[in-house]
Amino acid sequence: MPTQTEKFSLATNGFTDIHDLTPRVSAALEKVSMQNGIVTVFVVGSTAGITTIEFEPGLRKDLPAAFEKLAPMNMRYHHNDTWGDGNGYAHVRAALLGPSLVVPFQNGTLLLGTWQQIVLIDFDNRPRQREIVLQFMGE
Ligand code: ZN
C-alpha cells in the first residue's frame, strides 16, 4: 500500500497547551493527493499527546482540569528526583493520552465529525517546538 509522510513543526507554550491540528492535516491530505485511506498523526516526544476534542473554550479549560486531577503537577514524581526537570506529571499525562491518532479519509476528506477536531496537547513545563509526523496510507 502506498504511503506518504509529511512533517511540520509548531511552537507551544507547554502546561497542557492545546492546539487544533485539523487545518494542517486537511491541507496535507490535499497535498498528498490520496483519495481513500488512513492518516496517522504522531507527535515526536514523551511529554505531549494527540487526541480529538471539540475545540471550544469550555473544553479547552475542562480537559486541563481533568488532567490536573489524573496526574497533578505538584505530586511527587520519581522522574523529578532522577532528572530534576520537574516534568514528571507531563510524562505521565502524555503516556495516558498516547502520542498518535489514526483518522480515516474518503474521497479526499477526513471522516471527522463536525465537532471533532484533531488536537495536540503539550504537557511539558516549558515552551517547546514540536514536530508532528503525518503518515498517509492509501490510494
Ligand atoms: Zn522529564
PDB file of C-alpha atoms and ligand atoms in Angstrom:
ATOM      1  CA  MET A   1       0.000   0.000   0.000  1.00  0.00           C
ATOM      2  CA  PRO A   2       1.435   3.410  -0.934  1.00  0.00           C
ATOM      3  CA  THR A   3       2.486   5.641   1.939  1.00  0.00           C
ATOM      4  CA  GLN A   4       3.481   9.279   2.065  1.00  0.00           C
ATOM      5  CA  THR A   5       4.954  11.098   5.048  1.00  0.00           C
ATOM      6  CA  GLU A   6       4.597  14.796   5.772  1.00  0.00           C
ATOM      7  CA  LYS A   7       6.075  16.709   8.722  1.00  0.00           C
ATOM      8  CA  PHE A   8       5.568  20.114  10.237  1.00  0.00           C
ATOM      9  CA  SER A   9       6.551  21.841  13.443  1.00  0.00           C
ATOM     10  CA  LEU A  10       4.759  24.248  15.713  1.00  0.00           C
ATOM     11  CA  ALA A  11       5.596  26.273  18.793  1.00  0.00           C
ATOM     12  CA  THR A  12       3.705  25.505  22.011  1.00  0.00           C
ATOM     13  CA  ASN A  13       3.581  27.088  25.470  1.00  0.00           C
ATOM     14  CA  GLY A  14       3.547  23.813  27.437  1.00  0.00           C
ATOM     15  CA  PHE A  15       1.465  23.377  30.614  1.00  0.00           C
ATOM     16  CA  THR A  16      -1.314  21.393  28.856  1.00  0.00           C
ATOM     17  CA  ASP A  17      -1.407  23.768  25.886  1.00  0.00           C
ATOM     18  CA  ILE A  18      -3.968  22.571  23.294  1.00  0.00           C
ATOM     19  CA  HIS A  19      -3.570  23.211  19.543  1.00  0.00           C
ATOM     20  CA  ASP A  20      -6.029  22.404  16.754  1.00  0.00           C
ATOM     21  CA  LEU A  21      -4.115  20.476  14.064  1.00  0.00           C
ATOM     22  CA  THR A  22      -7.132  19.810  11.820  1.00  0.00           C
ATOM     23  CA  PRO A  23      -6.416  22.526   9.199  1.00  0.00           C
ATOM     24  CA  ARG A  24      -2.799  21.340   8.865  1.00  0.00           C
ATOM     25  CA  VAL A  25      -3.847  17.700   8.461  1.00  0.00           C
ATOM     26  CA  SER A  26      -6.521  18.618   5.873  1.00  0.00           C
ATOM     27  CA  ALA A  27      -4.006  20.707   3.918  1.00  0.00           C
ATOM     28  CA  ALA A  28      -1.514  17.847   3.945  1.00  0.00           C
ATOM     29  CA  LEU A  29      -4.184  15.443   2.693  1.00  0.00           C
ATOM     30  CA  GLU A  30      -4.833  17.731  -0.291  1.00  0.00           C
ATOM     31  CA  LYS A  31      -1.104  17.891  -0.968  1.00  0.00           C
ATOM     32  CA  VAL A  32      -0.523  14.109  -0.995  1.00  0.00           C
ATOM     33  CA  SER A  33      -3.396  13.641  -3.459  1.00  0.00           C
ATOM     34  CA  MET A  34      -4.701  10.386  -1.977  1.00  0.00           C
ATOM     35  CA  GLN A  35      -8.435   9.789  -2.002  1.00  0.00           C
ATOM     36  CA  ASN A  36      -9.077   6.879   0.368  1.00  0.00           C
ATOM     37  CA  GLY A  37      -7.102   5.545   3.312  1.00  0.00           C
ATOM     38  CA  ILE A  38      -5.895   6.461   6.783  1.00  0.00           C
ATOM     39  CA  VAL A  39      -3.579   9.061   8.235  1.00  0.00           C
ATOM     40  CA  THR A  40      -1.593   8.553  11.409  1.00  0.00           C
ATOM     41  CA  VAL A  41      -0.981  11.800  13.283  1.00  0.00           C
ATOM     42  CA  PHE A  42       2.028  11.395  15.586  1.00  0.00           C
ATOM     43  CA  VAL A  43       3.872  13.790  17.891  1.00  0.00           C
ATOM     44  CA  VAL A  44       7.588  13.256  18.484  1.00  0.00           C
ATOM     45  CA  GLY A  45       8.489  13.382  22.173  1.00  0.00           C
ATOM     46  CA  SER A  46       7.402  11.934  25.519  1.00  0.00           C
ATOM     47  CA  THR A  47       5.633  14.928  27.104  1.00  0.00           C
ATOM     48  CA  ALA A  48       2.890  15.617  24.528  1.00  0.00           C
ATOM     49  CA  GLY A  49      -0.056  13.702  23.104  1.00  0.00           C
ATOM     50  CA  ILE A  50      -2.644  13.651  20.311  1.00  0.00           C
ATOM     51  CA  THR A  51      -6.403  13.158  20.592  1.00  0.00           C
ATOM     52  CA  THR A  52      -9.676  14.587  19.318  1.00  0.00           C
ATOM     53  CA  ILE A  53     -11.937  17.011  21.114  1.00  0.00           C
ATOM     54  CA  GLU A  54     -14.476  19.687  20.292  1.00  0.00           C
ATOM     55  CA  PHE A  55     -12.085  22.624  20.131  1.00  0.00           C
ATOM     56  CA  GLU A  56     -14.111  25.203  22.034  1.00  0.00           C
ATOM     57  CA  PRO A  57     -13.258  27.452  25.006  1.00  0.00           C
ATOM     58  CA  GLY A  58     -15.096  25.447  27.686  1.00  0.00           C
ATOM     59  CA  LEU A  59     -13.450  22.132  26.898  1.00  0.00           C
ATOM     60  CA  ARG A  60     -10.102  23.858  26.479  1.00  0.00           C
ATOM     61  CA  LYS A  61     -10.391  24.535  30.234  1.00  0.00           C
ATOM     62  CA  ASP A  62     -12.157  21.285  31.221  1.00  0.00           C
ATOM     63  CA  LEU A  63      -9.585  18.942  29.716  1.00  0.00           C
ATOM     64  CA  PRO A  64      -6.576  20.513  31.500  1.00  0.00           C
ATOM     65  CA  ALA A  65      -8.617  20.460  34.742  1.00  0.00           C
ATOM     66  CA  ALA A  66      -9.268  16.732  34.284  1.00  0.00           C
ATOM     67  CA  PHE A  67      -5.571  16.052  33.626  1.00  0.00           C
ATOM     68  CA  GLU A  68      -4.696  18.003  36.772  1.00  0.00           C
ATOM     69  CA  LYS A  69      -6.814  15.505  38.733  1.00  0.00           C
ATOM     70  CA  LEU A  70      -5.366  12.459  36.955  1.00  0.00           C
ATOM     71  CA  ALA A  71      -1.716  13.460  37.292  1.00  0.00           C
ATOM     72  CA  PRO A  72      -1.361  16.605  39.432  1.00  0.00           C
ATOM     73  CA  MET A  73       1.605  18.856  38.684  1.00  0.00           C
ATOM     74  CA  ASN A  74       2.652  19.108  42.331  1.00  0.00           C
ATOM     75  CA  MET A  75       2.523  15.446  43.277  1.00  0.00           C
ATOM     76  CA  ARG A  76       5.839  13.707  43.997  1.00  0.00           C
ATOM     77  CA  TYR A  77       7.312  12.055  40.887  1.00  0.00           C
ATOM     78  CA  HIS A  78      10.371   9.811  40.959  1.00  0.00           C
ATOM     79  CA  HIS A  79      11.241  11.147  37.499  1.00  0.00           C
ATOM     80  CA  ASN A  80      11.828  14.567  39.050  1.00  0.00           C
ATOM     81  CA  ASP A  81      14.085  13.061  41.735  1.00  0.00           C
ATOM     82  CA  THR A  82      16.156  11.442  38.992  1.00  0.00           C
ATOM     83  CA  TRP A  83      16.328  14.210  36.394  1.00  0.00           C
ATOM     84  CA  GLY A  84      15.414  17.401  38.256  1.00  0.00           C
ATOM     85  CA  ASP A  85      13.455  18.696  35.270  1.00  0.00           C
ATOM     86  CA  GLY A  86      10.141  18.893  37.172  1.00  0.00           C
ATOM     87  CA  ASN A  87       8.034  17.450  34.372  1.00  0.00           C
ATOM     88  CA  GLY A  88       7.178  14.016  35.773  1.00  0.00           C
ATOM     89  CA  TYR A  89       3.497  14.942  35.574  1.00  0.00           C
ATOM     90  CA  ALA A  90       3.916  15.724  31.855  1.00  0.00           C
ATOM     91  CA  HIS A  91       5.418  12.314  31.060  1.00  0.00           C
ATOM     92  CA  VAL A  92       2.606  10.559  32.952  1.00  0.00           C
ATOM     93  CA  ARG A  93      -0.131  12.594  31.219  1.00  0.00           C
ATOM     94  CA  ALA A  94       1.457  12.019  27.801  1.00  0.00           C
ATOM     95  CA  ALA A  95       1.603   8.266  28.441  1.00  0.00           C
ATOM     96  CA  LEU A  96      -2.066   8.207  29.435  1.00  0.00           C
ATOM     97  CA  LEU A  97      -3.127  10.133  26.332  1.00  0.00           C
ATOM     98  CA  GLY A  98      -0.821   8.481  23.797  1.00  0.00           C
ATOM     99  CA  PRO A  99       1.326  10.051  21.059  1.00  0.00           C
ATOM    100  CA  SER A 100      -0.782   9.276  17.991  1.00  0.00           C
ATOM    101  CA  LEU A 101      -4.203   9.080  16.392  1.00  0.00           C
ATOM    102  CA  VAL A 102      -5.433   7.339  13.245  1.00  0.00           C
ATOM    103  CA  VAL A 103      -8.055   9.164  11.160  1.00  0.00           C
ATOM    104  CA  PRO A 104      -9.724   7.608   8.091  1.00  0.00           C
ATOM    105  CA  PHE A 105     -10.328   9.621   4.937  1.00  0.00           C
ATOM    106  CA  GLN A 106     -12.634   9.004   1.988  1.00  0.00           C
ATOM    107  CA  ASN A 107     -12.964  10.877  -1.307  1.00  0.00           C
ATOM    108  CA  GLY A 108     -10.152  13.162  -0.190  1.00  0.00           C
ATOM    109  CA  THR A 109     -11.920  14.223   3.027  1.00  0.00           C
ATOM    110  CA  LEU A 110     -11.108  13.402   6.660  1.00  0.00           C
ATOM    111  CA  LEU A 111     -14.010  11.466   8.193  1.00  0.00           C
ATOM    112  CA  LEU A 112     -14.203  13.636  11.310  1.00  0.00           C
ATOM    113  CA  GLY A 113     -17.394  14.783  12.973  1.00  0.00           C
ATOM    114  CA  THR A 114     -18.352  18.451  12.717  1.00  0.00           C
ATOM    115  CA  TRP A 115     -17.444  18.984  16.378  1.00  0.00           C
ATOM    116  CA  GLN A 116     -14.396  16.725  16.368  1.00  0.00           C
ATOM    117  CA  GLN A 117     -11.016  18.359  15.896  1.00  0.00           C
ATOM    118  CA  ILE A 118      -7.578  16.743  15.925  1.00  0.00           C
ATOM    119  CA  VAL A 119      -5.584  18.298  18.748  1.00  0.00           C
ATOM    120  CA  LEU A 120      -2.043  18.301  20.063  1.00  0.00           C
ATOM    121  CA  ILE A 121      -1.703  18.711  23.828  1.00  0.00           C
ATOM    122  CA  ASP A 122       1.696  19.776  25.100  1.00  0.00           C
ATOM    123  CA  PHE A 123       2.087  18.923  28.784  1.00  0.00           C
ATOM    124  CA  ASP A 124       5.709  19.948  29.279  1.00  0.00           C
ATOM    125  CA  ASN A 125       6.647  22.623  31.813  1.00  0.00           C
ATOM    126  CA  ARG A 126       8.237  24.973  29.270  1.00  0.00           C
ATOM    127  CA  PRO A 127       7.619  26.213  25.714  1.00  0.00           C
ATOM    128  CA  ARG A 128       8.555  23.645  23.072  1.00  0.00           C
ATOM    129  CA  GLN A 129       8.980  23.392  19.340  1.00  0.00           C
ATOM    130  CA  ARG A 130       7.049  20.223  18.410  1.00  0.00           C
ATOM    131  CA  GLU A 131       7.468  18.058  15.362  1.00  0.00           C
ATOM    132  CA  ILE A 132       4.298  16.443  14.025  1.00  0.00           C
ATOM    133  CA  VAL A 133       4.525  13.473  11.642  1.00  0.00           C
ATOM    134  CA  LEU A 134       1.628  12.684   9.307  1.00  0.00           C
ATOM    135  CA  GLN A 135       1.839   9.305   7.621  1.00  0.00           C
ATOM    136  CA  PHE A 136      -0.763   8.696   4.941  1.00  0.00           C
ATOM    137  CA  MET A 137      -1.551   5.157   3.755  1.00  0.00           C
ATOM    138  CA  GLY A 138      -3.971   4.734   0.922  1.00  0.00           C
ATOM    139  CA  GLU A 139      -4.533   5.394  -2.766  1.00  0.00           C
TER     140      GLU A 139
HETATM  141 ZN    ZN B   1      11.431  14.770  32.044  1.00  0.00          ZN
END
